[in-house]
Coordinates of C-alpha atoms in Angstrom, one line a residue:
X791 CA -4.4 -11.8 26.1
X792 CA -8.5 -11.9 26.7
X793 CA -10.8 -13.0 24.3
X794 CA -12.2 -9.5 23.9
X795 CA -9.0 -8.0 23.0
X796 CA -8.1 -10.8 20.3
X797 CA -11.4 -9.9 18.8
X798 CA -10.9 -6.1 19.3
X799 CA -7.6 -6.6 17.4
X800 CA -9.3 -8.7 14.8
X801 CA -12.0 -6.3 13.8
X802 CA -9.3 -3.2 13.8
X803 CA -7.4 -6.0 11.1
X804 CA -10.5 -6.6 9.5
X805 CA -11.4 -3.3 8.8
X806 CA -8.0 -2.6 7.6
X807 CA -8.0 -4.8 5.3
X808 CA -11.5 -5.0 4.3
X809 CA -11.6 -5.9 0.1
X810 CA -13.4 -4.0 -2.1
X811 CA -16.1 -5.7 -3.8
X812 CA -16.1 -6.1 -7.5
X813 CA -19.8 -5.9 -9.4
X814 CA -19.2 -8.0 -12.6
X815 CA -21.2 -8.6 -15.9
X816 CA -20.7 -11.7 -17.5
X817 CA -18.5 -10.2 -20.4
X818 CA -15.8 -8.0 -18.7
X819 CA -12.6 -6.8 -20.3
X820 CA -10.1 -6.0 -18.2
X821 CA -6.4 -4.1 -19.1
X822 CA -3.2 -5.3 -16.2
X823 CA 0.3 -3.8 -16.5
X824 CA 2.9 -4.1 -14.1
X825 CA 3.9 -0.4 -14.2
X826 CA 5.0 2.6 -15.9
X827 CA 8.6 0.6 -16.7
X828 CA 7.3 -2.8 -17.4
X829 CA 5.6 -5.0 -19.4
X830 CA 1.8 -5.1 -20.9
X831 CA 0.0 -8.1 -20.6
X832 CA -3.5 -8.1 -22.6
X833 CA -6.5 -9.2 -20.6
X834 CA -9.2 -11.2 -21.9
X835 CA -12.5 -12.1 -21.1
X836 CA -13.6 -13.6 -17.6
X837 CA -14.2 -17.2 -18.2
X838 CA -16.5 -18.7 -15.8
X839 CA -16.3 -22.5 -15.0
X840 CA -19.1 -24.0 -12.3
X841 CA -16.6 -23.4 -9.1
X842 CA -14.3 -20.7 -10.7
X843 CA -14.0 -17.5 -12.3
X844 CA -10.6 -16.7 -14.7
X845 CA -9.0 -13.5 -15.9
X846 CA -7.4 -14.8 -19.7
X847 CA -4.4 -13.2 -20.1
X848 CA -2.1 -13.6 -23.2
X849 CA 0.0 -16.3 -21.9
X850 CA -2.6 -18.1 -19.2
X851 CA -5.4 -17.2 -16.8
X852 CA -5.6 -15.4 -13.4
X853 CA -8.1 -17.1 -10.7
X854 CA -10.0 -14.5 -10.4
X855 CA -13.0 -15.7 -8.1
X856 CA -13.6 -19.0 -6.6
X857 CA -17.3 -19.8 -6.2
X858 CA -17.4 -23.4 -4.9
X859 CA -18.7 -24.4 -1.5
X860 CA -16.5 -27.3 -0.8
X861 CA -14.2 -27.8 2.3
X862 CA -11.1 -29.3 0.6
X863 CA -10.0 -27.7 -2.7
X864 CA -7.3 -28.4 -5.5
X865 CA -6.7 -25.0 -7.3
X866 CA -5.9 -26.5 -11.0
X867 CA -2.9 -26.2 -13.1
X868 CA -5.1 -25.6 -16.3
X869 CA -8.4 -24.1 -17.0
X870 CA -9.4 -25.3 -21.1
X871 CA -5.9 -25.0 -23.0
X872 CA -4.9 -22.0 -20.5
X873 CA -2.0 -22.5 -17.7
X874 CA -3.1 -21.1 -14.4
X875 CA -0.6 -18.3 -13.3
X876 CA -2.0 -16.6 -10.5
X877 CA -4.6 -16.9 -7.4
X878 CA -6.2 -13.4 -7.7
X879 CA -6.4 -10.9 -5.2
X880 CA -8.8 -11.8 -2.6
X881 CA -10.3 -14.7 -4.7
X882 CA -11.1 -16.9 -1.8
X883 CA -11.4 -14.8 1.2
X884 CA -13.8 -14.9 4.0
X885 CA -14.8 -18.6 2.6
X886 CA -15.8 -20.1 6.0
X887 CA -16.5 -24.0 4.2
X888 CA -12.5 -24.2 3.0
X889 CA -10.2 -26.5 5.4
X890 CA -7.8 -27.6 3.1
X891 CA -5.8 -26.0 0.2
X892 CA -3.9 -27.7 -2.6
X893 CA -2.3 -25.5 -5.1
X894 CA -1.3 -27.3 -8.3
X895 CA 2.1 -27.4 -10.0
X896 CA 2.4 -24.5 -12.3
X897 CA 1.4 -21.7 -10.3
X898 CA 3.3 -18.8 -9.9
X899 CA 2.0 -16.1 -7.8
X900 CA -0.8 -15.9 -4.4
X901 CA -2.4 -12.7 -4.4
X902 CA -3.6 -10.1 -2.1
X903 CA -5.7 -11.3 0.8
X904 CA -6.4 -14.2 -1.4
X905 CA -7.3 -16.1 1.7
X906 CA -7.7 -13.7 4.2
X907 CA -10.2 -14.5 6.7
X908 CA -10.5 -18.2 5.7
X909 CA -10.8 -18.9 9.4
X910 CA -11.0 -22.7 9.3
X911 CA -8.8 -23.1 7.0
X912 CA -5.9 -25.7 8.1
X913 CA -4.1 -26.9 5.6
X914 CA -2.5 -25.7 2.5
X915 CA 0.1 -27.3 0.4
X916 CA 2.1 -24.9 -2.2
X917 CA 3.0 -27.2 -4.6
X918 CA 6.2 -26.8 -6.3
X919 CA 6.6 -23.7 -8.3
X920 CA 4.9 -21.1 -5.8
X921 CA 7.3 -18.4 -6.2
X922 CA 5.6 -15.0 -5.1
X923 CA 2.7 -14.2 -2.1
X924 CA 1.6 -10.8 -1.7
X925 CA 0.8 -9.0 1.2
X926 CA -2.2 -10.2 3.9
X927 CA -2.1 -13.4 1.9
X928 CA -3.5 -15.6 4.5
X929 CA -4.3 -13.4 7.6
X930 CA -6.7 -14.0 9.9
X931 CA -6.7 -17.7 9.2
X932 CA -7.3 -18.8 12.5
X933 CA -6.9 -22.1 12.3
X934 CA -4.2 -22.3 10.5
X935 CA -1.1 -23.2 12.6
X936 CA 1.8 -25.0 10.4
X937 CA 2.8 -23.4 7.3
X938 CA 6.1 -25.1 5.0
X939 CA 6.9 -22.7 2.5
X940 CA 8.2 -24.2 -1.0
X941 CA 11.8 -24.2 -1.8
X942 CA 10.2 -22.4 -5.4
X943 CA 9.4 -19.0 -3.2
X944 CA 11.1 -16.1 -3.7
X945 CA 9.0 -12.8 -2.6
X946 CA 7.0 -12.9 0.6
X947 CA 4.8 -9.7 0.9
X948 CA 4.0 -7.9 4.2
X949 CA 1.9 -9.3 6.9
X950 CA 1.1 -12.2 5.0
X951 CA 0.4 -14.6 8.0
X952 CA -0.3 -11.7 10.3
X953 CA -3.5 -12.1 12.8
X954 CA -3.0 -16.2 11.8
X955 CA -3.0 -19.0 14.2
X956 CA 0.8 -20.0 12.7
X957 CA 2.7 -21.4 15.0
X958 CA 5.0 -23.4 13.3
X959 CA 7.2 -22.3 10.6
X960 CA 9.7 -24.7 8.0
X961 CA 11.2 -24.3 4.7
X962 CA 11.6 -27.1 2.2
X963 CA 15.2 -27.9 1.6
X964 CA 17.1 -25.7 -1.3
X965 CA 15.1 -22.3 -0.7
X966 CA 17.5 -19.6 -2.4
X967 CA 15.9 -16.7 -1.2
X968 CA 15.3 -17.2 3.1
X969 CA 16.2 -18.7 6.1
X970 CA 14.7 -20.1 9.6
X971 CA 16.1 -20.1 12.6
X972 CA 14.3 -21.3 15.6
X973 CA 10.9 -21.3 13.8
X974 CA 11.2 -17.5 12.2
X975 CA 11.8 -16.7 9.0
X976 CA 14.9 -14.5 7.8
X977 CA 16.3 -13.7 4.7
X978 CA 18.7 -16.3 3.1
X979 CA 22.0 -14.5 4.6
X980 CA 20.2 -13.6 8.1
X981 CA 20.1 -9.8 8.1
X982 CA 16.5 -9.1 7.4
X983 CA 14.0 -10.6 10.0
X984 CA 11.4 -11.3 8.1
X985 CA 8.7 -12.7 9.9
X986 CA 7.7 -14.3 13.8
X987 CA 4.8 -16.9 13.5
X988 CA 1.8 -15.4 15.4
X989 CA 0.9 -18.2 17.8
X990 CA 4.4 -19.3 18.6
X991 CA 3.6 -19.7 22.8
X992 CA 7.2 -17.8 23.8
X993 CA 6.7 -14.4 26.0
X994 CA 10.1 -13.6 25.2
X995 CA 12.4 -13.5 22.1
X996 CA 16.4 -12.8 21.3
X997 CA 17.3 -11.4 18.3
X998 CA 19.8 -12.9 16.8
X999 CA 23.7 -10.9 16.5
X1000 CA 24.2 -10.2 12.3
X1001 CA 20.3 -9.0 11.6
X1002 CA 20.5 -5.3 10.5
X1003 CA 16.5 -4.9 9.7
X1004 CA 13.0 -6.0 10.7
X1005 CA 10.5 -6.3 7.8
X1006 CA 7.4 -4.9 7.4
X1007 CA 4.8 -6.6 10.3
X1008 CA 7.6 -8.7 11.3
X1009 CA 5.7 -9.3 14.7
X1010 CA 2.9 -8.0 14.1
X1011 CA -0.1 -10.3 16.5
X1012 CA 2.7 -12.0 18.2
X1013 CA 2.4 -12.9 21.7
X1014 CA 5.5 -12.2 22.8
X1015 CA 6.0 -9.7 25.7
X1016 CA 9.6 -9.1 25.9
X1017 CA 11.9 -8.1 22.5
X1018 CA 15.7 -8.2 22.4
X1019 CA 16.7 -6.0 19.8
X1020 CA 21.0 -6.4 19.6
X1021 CA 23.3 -4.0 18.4
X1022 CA 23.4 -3.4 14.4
X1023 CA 19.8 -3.4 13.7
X1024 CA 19.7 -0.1 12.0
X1025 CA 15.6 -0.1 10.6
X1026 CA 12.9 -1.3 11.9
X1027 CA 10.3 -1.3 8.9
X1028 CA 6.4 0.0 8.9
X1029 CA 4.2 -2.1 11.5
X1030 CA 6.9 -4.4 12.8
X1031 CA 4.7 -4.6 16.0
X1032 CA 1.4 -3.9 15.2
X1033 CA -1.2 -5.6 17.5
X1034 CA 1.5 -7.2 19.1
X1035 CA 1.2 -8.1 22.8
X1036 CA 4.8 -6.3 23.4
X1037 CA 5.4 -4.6 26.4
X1038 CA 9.5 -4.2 26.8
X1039 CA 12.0 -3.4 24.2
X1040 CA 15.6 -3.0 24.5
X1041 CA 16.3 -0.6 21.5
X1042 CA 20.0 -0.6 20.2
X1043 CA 22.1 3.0 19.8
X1044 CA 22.7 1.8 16.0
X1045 CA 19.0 2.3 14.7
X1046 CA 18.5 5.1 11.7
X1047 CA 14.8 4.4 10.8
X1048 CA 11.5 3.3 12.5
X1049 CA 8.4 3.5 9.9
X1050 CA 5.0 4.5 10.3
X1051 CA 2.5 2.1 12.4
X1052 CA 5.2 0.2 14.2
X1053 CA 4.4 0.7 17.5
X1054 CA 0.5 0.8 16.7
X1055 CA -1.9 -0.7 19.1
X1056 CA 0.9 -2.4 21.1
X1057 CA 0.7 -2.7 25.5
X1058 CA 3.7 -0.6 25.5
X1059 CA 2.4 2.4 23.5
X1060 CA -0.9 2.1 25.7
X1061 CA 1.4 2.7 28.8
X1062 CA 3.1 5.5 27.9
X1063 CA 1.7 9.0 29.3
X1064 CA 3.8 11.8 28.1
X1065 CA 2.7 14.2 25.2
X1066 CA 5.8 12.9 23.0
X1067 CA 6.6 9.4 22.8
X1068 CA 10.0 9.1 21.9
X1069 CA 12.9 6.0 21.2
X1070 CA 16.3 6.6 21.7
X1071 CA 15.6 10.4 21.8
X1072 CA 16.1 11.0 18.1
X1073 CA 12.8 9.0 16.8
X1074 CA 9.6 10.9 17.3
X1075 CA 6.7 7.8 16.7
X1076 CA 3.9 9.1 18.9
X1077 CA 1.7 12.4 19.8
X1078 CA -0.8 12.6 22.3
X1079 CA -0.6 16.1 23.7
X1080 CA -3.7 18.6 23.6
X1081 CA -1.6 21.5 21.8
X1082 CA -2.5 22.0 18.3
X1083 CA 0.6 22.7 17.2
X1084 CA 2.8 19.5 17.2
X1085 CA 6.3 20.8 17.7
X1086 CA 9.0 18.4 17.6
X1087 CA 11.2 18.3 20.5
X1088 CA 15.1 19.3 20.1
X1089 CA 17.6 16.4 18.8
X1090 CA 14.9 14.6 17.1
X1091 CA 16.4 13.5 13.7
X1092 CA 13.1 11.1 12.5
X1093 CA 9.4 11.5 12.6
X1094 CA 7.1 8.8 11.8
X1095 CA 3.9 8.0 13.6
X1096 CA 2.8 5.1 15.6
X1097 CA -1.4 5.3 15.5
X1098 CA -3.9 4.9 13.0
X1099 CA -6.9 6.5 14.9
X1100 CA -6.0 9.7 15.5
X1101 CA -8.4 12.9 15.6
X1102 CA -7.3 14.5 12.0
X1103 CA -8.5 18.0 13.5
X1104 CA -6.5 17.6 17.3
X1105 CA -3.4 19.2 15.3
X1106 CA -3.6 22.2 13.0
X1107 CA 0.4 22.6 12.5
X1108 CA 3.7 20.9 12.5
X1109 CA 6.9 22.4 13.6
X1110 CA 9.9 20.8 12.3
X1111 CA 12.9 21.4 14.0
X1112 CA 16.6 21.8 13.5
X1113 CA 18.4 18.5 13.2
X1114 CA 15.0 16.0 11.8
X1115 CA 16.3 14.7 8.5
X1116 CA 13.5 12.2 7.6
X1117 CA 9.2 12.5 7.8
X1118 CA 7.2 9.5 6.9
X1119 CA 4.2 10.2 4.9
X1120 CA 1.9 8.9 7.8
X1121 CA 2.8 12.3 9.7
X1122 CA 2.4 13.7 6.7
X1123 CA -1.2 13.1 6.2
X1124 CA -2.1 12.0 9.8
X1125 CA -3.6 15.9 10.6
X1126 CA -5.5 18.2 8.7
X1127 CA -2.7 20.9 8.9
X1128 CA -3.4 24.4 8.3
X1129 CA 0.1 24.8 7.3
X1130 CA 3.9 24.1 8.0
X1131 CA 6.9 25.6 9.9
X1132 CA 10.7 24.7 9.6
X1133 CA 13.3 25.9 11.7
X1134 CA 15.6 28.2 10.0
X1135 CA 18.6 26.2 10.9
X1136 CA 17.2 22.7 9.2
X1137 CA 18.6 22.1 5.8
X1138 CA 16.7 19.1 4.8
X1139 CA 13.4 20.6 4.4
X1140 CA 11.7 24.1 3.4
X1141 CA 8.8 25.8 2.9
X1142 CA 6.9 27.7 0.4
X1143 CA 3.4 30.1 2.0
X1144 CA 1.6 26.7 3.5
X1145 CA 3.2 24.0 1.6
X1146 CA 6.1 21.5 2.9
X1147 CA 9.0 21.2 0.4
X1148 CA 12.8 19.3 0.2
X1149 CA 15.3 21.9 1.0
X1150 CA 15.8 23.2 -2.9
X1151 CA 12.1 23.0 -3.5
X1152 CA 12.2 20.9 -6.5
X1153 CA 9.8 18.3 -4.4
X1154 CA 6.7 19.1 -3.4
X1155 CA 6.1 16.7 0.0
X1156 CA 2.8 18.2 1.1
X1157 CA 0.2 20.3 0.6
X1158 CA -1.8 20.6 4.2
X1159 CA -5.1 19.3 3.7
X1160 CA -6.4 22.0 6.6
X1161 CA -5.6 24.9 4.2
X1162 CA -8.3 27.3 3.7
X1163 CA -6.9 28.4 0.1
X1164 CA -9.5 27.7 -3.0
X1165 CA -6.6 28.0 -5.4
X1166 CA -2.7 26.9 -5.4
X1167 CA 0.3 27.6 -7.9
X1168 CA 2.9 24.8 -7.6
X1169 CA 6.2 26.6 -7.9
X1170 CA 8.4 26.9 -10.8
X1171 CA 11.3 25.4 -9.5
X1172 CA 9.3 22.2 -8.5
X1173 CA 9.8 19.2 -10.5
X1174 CA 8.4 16.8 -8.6
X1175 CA 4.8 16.4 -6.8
X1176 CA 5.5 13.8 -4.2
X1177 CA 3.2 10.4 -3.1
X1178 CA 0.2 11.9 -1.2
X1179 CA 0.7 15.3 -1.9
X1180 CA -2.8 16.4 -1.9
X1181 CA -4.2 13.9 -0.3
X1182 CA -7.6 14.8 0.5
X1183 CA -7.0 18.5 -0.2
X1184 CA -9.8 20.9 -0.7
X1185 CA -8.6 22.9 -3.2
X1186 CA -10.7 24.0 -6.7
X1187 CA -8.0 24.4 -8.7
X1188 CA -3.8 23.5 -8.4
X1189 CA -2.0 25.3 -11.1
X1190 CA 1.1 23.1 -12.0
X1191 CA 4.6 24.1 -12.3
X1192 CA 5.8 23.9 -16.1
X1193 CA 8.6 22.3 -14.8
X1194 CA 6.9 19.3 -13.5
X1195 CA 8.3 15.9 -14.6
X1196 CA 6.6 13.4 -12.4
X1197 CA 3.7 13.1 -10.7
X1198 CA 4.0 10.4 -8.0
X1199 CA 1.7 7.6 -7.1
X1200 CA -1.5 9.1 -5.2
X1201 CA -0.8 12.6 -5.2
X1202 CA -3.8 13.9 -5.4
X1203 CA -6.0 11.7 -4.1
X1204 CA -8.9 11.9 -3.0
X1205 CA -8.9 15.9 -3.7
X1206 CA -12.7 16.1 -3.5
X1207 CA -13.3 19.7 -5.1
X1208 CA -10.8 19.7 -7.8
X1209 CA -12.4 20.7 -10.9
X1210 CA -9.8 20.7 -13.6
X1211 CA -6.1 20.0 -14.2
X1212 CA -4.0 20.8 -17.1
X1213 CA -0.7 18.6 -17.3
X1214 CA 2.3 20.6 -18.3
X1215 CA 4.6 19.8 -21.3
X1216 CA 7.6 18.6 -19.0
X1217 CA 5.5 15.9 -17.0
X1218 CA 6.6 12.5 -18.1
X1219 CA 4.7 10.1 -15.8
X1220 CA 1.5 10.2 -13.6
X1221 CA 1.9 7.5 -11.0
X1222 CA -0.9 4.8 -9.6
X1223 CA -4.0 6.3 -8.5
X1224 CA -2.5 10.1 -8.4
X1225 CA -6.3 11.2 -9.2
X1226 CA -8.1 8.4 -8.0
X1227 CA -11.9 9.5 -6.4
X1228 CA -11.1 13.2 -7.6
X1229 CA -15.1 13.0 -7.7
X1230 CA -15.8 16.9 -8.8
X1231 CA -12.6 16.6 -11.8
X1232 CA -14.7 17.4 -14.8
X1233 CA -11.4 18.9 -17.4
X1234 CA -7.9 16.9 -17.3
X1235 CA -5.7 18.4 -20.2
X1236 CA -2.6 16.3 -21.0
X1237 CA 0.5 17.1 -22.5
X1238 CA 2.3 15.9 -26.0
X1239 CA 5.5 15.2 -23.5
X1240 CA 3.6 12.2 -21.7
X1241 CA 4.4 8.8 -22.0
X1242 CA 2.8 6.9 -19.0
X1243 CA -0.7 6.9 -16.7
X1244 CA 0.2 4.5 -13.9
X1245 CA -2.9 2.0 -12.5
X1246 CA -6.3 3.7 -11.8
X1247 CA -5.4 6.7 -12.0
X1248 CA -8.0 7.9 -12.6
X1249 CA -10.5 5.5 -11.0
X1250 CA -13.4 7.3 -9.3
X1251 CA -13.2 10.5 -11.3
X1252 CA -17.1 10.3 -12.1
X1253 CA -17.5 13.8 -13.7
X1254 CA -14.7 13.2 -16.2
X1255 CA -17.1 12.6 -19.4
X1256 CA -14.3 12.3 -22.0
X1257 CA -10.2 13.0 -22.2
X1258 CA -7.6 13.2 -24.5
X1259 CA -4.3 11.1 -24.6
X1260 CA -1.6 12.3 -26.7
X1261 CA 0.2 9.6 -29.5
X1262 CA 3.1 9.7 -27.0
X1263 CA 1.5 7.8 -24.6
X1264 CA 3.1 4.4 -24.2
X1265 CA 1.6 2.5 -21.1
X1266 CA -1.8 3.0 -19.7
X1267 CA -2.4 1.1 -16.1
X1268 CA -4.8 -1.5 -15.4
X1269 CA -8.0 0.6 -14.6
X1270 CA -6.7 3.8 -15.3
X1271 CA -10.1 5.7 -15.5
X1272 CA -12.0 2.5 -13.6
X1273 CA -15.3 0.9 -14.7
X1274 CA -16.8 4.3 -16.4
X1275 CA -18.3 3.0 -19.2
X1276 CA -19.5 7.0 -19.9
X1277 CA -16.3 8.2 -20.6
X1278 CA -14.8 8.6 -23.9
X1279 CA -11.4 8.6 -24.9
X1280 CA -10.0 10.9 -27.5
X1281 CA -6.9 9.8 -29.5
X1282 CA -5.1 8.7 -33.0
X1283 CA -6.4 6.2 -35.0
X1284 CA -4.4 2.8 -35.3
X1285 CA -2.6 3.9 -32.1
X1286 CA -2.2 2.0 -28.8
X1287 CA -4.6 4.5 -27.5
X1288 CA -7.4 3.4 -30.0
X1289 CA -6.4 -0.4 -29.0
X1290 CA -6.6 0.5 -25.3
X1291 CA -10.2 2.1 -24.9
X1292 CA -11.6 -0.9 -27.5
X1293 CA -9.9 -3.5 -25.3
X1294 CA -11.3 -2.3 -22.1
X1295 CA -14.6 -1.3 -23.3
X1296 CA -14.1 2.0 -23.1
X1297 CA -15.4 4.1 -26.5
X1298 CA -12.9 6.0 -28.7
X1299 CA -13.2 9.0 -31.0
X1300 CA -10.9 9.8 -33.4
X1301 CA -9.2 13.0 -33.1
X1302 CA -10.3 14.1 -36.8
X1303 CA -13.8 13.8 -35.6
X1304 CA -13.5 16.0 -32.8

């Protein structure tokens, strides 16, 4: 591979995965949970030392920022009387003076792109208790090109060494959770690959008999030309090949699911010339015809979709036909549909006017974002509004069903004219970031039946001056209505409402003084 296209990869990764930036005061107070289901951890202040900026928590501190310039750097067990539990999210990324990483004994968890883009960055041992990395971790460390992962780790996120100069993988001696064979990383019984190192120098590469899946990014930036995938692999997860230098595959009969991304920006998607780029005649993961109506051929079973630059208005309907059983939600959202068609002969899925439903209609799965109605009625028998729904929907006003139960994570996202939404009775949960940068929502009415708003939900809503939370509200996410310091919440007193606005700065009014 050129120069040009490794950097031409790179910058497609970079903007990817680009971080947000995060303006802080000196006194912040912050609110984490760890979801609708589990358990609320109280945040503190952010503490500031001369190199390093913490998150207090209730049982330790969160590396939140690291703001040293040296090239070789022990992250600390202890910050004052605190335990360290956690390297934040993107805490040290893009630090181009860091070669060498030692993480103290104690630490728990590496965060999201907490080193992303540390390009001369070399070294970096784990310590002992490391038990967690999240996804993008360390990619696009260049220089970084032996990695030994502690016999402490148990959860290895997506991608985390993806777009790295790893070329050597090991595991210390008594890992419970994964395996290596030949230098890649499985899971601890073999089915699941889990990862291929990058720079390893090999154009070609067996699969080994007994794996069923292939994780997330799996290969994602390898070098490798040639892929043997045996008989029994059944999935092959979102972005397994992304930016991959893979031009041949050998795909087994056995497969049942490719996800989204896998084949994206890959020599042998490049190649291909016909309108429908098909695998084994059942998986639909590529459209490049000129017709605006994407029809999906005959026999196809499974849509996903294999490019993240597409033209959102090149398509303005999707046609599924008889026998496809399973869409990902990056076909979903990939066009700005005017609306939906379904064979009369597919049971799986159904539609109502524009929308896309499951076959009894109890799940909403999309709305088209190309729709030219101002106004929508969510139907009674729907009971739940599925992830990415609305996505960037222009739509004034979405009358729920009073059925509704659950509103999944980022369902209406994004939904830049929405003015107002009233939660029915039935709803139970609305998921992470399901009204996130709704920018025009000025009037969210809840209902006395809700018990959890997932994490920022609400972030980004910057017309929404003040709402109320009913007494049965029992969780509130980290961030739920973001950094709006304008917005007031309504609630009991001497509730966990009242404790939640004062403990993230937010102001409270009684409900007997409204």
């Amino acid at each position: 591979m050129s120069i040009i296209e490794r950097i031409e990869k790179k910058n497609k990764r970079r903007k990817m995965y680009s971080k947000v930036l995060w303006m802080t005061l000196y006194l912040i107070v912050l609110f984490s949970v760890s979801g609708c289901n589990g358990i609320n951890q109280i945040l503190g202040l952010i503490r500031y030392s001369q190199e390093y900026e913490f998150i207090a928590y209730d049982d330790g501190v969160e590396l939140f920022k690291y703001n040293g310039s040296s090239s070789s750097v022990t992250i600390p067990a202890t910050y004052g009387n605190k335990k360290v539990l956690r390297i934040g999210d993107d805490s040290f990324s893009g630090n181009k003076n860091i070669t060498n990483i030692i993480i103290a004994d104690g630490i728990k968890e590496i965060g999201a792109r907490a080193f992303s883009y540390c390009e001369n960055l070399s070294l970096i041992s784990f310590g002992s208790t490391i038990e967690r990395i999240e996804q993008y971790a360390f990619t696009c460390c260049d220089s970084l090109t032996e990695i030994i992962l502690p016999k402490s780790l148990s959860h290895l996120d997506e991608g985390v060494f993806s777009d790295s100069g790893v070329k050597q993988l090991d595991l210390e001696n008594g890992n419970e959770a994964f395996s290596i064979n030949d230098g890649v990383l499985f899971s601890q019984n073999g089915d699941t690959l889990l990862f291929y190192p990058p720079g390893k120098s090999e154009k070609t590469y067996n699969i080994p008999r007994g794996v069923t899946h292939i994780g997330k990014s799996a290969f994602a930036s390898s070098l490798l030309t040639t892929l043997d995938i045996p008989e029994g692999v059944t999935s092959i997860d979102s972005a397994a090949f992304e930016n991959s230098s893979l031009e041949n595959f050998n795909f087994p009969t056995t497969l049942t699911y490719i996800g989204d991304y896998t084949f994206s920006n890959t020599p042998w998607l490049k190649q291909k010339k016909e309108d429908y780029v098909l695998v084994n005649e059942k998986f639909l993961v590529y459209y490049q015809g000129k017709e605006k109506e994407l029809n999906v051929p005959e026999g196809v079973t499974a849509v996903s979709i294999s490019n993240r630059d597409v033209n959102r208005e090149d398509v303005h309907i999707l046609h599924i036909s008889a026998q496809v059983s399973s869409l990902s939600i990056g076909i979903l959202t990939a066009y700005d549909y005017s609306y939906f068609k379904v064979d009369d002969e597919n049971p799986y899925f159904s539609t109502v006017s524009t929308a896309l439903f499951n076959a009894d209609k109890s799940i909403l799965l999309r709305y088209p974002s190309g729709a030219s109605q101002t106004t929508y009625t969510v139907p009674e028998m729907t009971s739940t509004i599925s992830n990415f729904a609305f996505y960037r929907c222009q739509v004034n006003e979405i009358i729920l069903s009073k059925n509704l139960n659950k509103i999944n994570d980022h369902a209406f996202q994004s939904c830049s004219t929405l003015k107002k939404i009233c939660i029915p009775t039935e709803t139970i949960v609305i998921g992470n970031f399901a009204f996130a940068e709704c920018r025009q929502l000025e009037e969210v009415l809840l209902s006395e039946g809700l018990e959890c708003i997932g994490t920022q939900a609400f972030d980004g809503c910057d017309n929404l001056n003040q709402i109320r939370i009913p007494k049965a509200v029992e969780h509130i996410g980290r961030r739920a209505f973001g950094v709006n310091s304008k917005i007031v919440i309504i609630g009991e007193k001497n509730t966990y409402i009242q404790n939640y606005a004062e403990e993230n700065g937010l102001r409270f009014k009684s409900e007997s003084n409204t």
